[in-house]
mmCIF file of C-alpha atoms in Angstrom:
data_model
loop_
_atom_site.group_PDB
_atom_site.id
_atom_site.type_symbol
_atom_site.label_atom_id
_atom_site.label_comp_id
_atom_site.label_asym_id
_atom_site.label_seq_id
_atom_site.Cartn_x
_atom_site.Cartn_y
_atom_site.Cartn_z
ATOM 1 C CA MET A 1 21.718 6.108 -11.221
ATOM 2 C CA ALA A 2 17.832 5.181 -11.474
ATOM 3 C CA PHE A 3 16.419 3.438 -8.922
ATOM 4 C CA LYS A 4 13.965 0.578 -10.534
ATOM 5 C CA PRO A 5 11.030 0.697 -9.050
ATOM 6 C CA ARG A 6 9.784 -1.576 -6.252
ATOM 7 C CA TYR A 7 6.184 -2.945 -6.052
ATOM 8 C CA LYS A 8 4.691 -4.294 -2.050
ATOM 9 C CA TYR A 9 2.906 -7.291 -2.340
ATOM 10 C CA THR A 10 0.713 -6.790 1.054
ATOM 11 C CA GLN A 11 0.191 -10.575 1.267
ATOM 12 C CA TYR A 12 -2.049 -9.955 4.151
ATOM 13 C CA ALA A 13 -4.182 -8.341 2.379
ATOM 14 C CA GLY A 14 -5.096 -11.281 0.103
ATOM 15 C CA VAL A 15 -5.410 -8.611 -2.546
ATOM 16 C CA ASN A 16 -4.993 -10.218 -6.602
ATOM 17 C CA PHE A 17 -3.675 -7.465 -8.151
ATOM 18 C CA LYS A 18 -4.025 -8.609 -12.091
ATOM 19 C CA LYS A 19 -7.123 -7.126 -13.266
ATOM 20 C CA HIS A 20 -8.441 -6.135 -10.496
ATOM 21 C CA TRP A 21 -11.386 -3.110 -10.045
ATOM 22 C CA LEU A 22 -8.746 -1.051 -8.863
ATOM 23 C CA THR A 23 -5.835 -1.029 -10.132
ATOM 24 C CA GLY A 24 -4.983 1.765 -12.002
ATOM 25 C CA THR A 25 -6.105 4.134 -8.371
ATOM 26 C CA ILE A 26 -4.337 6.445 -7.106
ATOM 27 C CA TRP A 27 -5.049 7.358 -3.252
ATOM 28 C CA PRO A 28 -3.082 10.344 -1.356
ATOM 29 C CA CYS A 29 -1.771 9.858 1.370
ATOM 30 C CA GLN A 30 -0.533 12.548 3.614
ATOM 31 C CA GLY A 31 3.267 11.881 4.897
ATOM 32 C CA LYS A 32 4.546 13.763 7.672
ATOM 33 C CA HIS A 33 5.887 16.778 5.274
ATOM 34 C CA ASP A 34 4.169 16.425 2.006
ATOM 35 C CA MET A 35 1.371 14.208 -0.280
ATOM 36 C CA TYR A 36 2.717 10.819 -0.988
ATOM 37 C CA HIS A 37 0.752 8.746 -3.256
ATOM 38 C CA VAL A 38 0.088 4.593 -3.685
ATOM 39 C CA GLU A 39 -0.852 2.746 -6.673
ATOM 40 C CA MET A 40 -2.056 0.153 -6.740
ATOM 41 C CA LEU A 41 -0.590 -1.307 -10.397
ATOM 42 C CA ASP A 42 -0.498 -5.265 -11.738
ATOM 43 C CA LYS A 43 2.560 -6.344 -9.670
ATOM 44 C CA GLY A 44 1.391 -4.387 -6.476
ATOM 45 C CA LEU A 45 0.536 -1.090 -4.777
ATOM 46 C CA THR A 46 3.198 1.625 -4.937
ATOM 47 C CA CYS A 47 4.306 4.142 -3.465
ATOM 48 C CA ASP A 48 6.369 7.770 -4.664
ATOM 49 C CA CYS A 49 7.459 8.235 -0.752
ATOM 50 C CA PRO A 50 11.688 8.241 0.075
ATOM 51 C CA GLY A 51 11.383 5.304 2.445
ATOM 52 C CA PHE A 52 9.388 2.842 0.077
ATOM 53 C CA THR A 53 12.364 4.193 -2.915
ATOM 54 C CA TYR A 54 14.966 3.706 -0.653
ATOM 55 C CA HIS A 55 13.883 0.951 1.797
ATOM 56 C CA GLY A 56 11.144 -1.162 0.406
ATOM 57 C CA LYS A 57 7.834 -0.070 2.834
ATOM 58 C CA CYS A 58 6.456 2.395 3.898
ATOM 59 C CA ARG A 59 3.424 3.633 6.213
ATOM 60 C CA HIS A 60 1.265 5.391 3.446
ATOM 61 C CA ILE A 61 0.959 1.684 1.614
ATOM 62 C CA THR A 62 0.059 -0.365 4.676
ATOM 63 C CA ARG A 63 -2.424 1.802 5.313
ATOM 64 C CA VAL A 64 -3.790 1.515 2.313
ATOM 65 C CA GLY A 65 -3.964 -2.092 2.482
ATOM 66 C CA ALA A 66 -5.714 -2.405 5.203
ATOM 67 C CA ALA A 67 -8.278 0.135 3.819
ATOM 68 C CA LEU A 68 -8.952 -2.703 1.574
ATOM 69 C CA VAL A 69 -9.256 -5.606 3.333
ATOM 70 C CA GLY A 70 -11.499 -4.181 6.383
ATOM 71 C CA HIS A 71 -8.310 -4.154 9.010
ATOM 72 C CA LYS A 72 -9.556 -2.339 12.375
ATOM 73 C CA SER A 73 -5.791 -0.888 12.548
ATOM 74 C CA PHE A 74 -7.314 1.382 9.340
ATOM 75 C CA ARG A 75 -7.448 4.946 10.940
ATOM 76 C CA ALA A 76 -7.706 7.809 8.309
ATOM 77 C CA ARG A 77 -6.187 10.906 8.573
#
């Protein structure tokens, strides 16, 4: 059984994903054990980590979203 792709709309960010100049950008994010990738698409942000695949949320997208809007809570690893 294949899973449908999930997209996270970071409403707090106020970012319009459609035709955004960063659409198509992939950010590498270090997880606890592996490297994951967050990608900005027209529909929102997506991540290839197991947490996002199964639960629809993850810290990787939270970090990228925070970096996009310049939150002080963003901590680069």
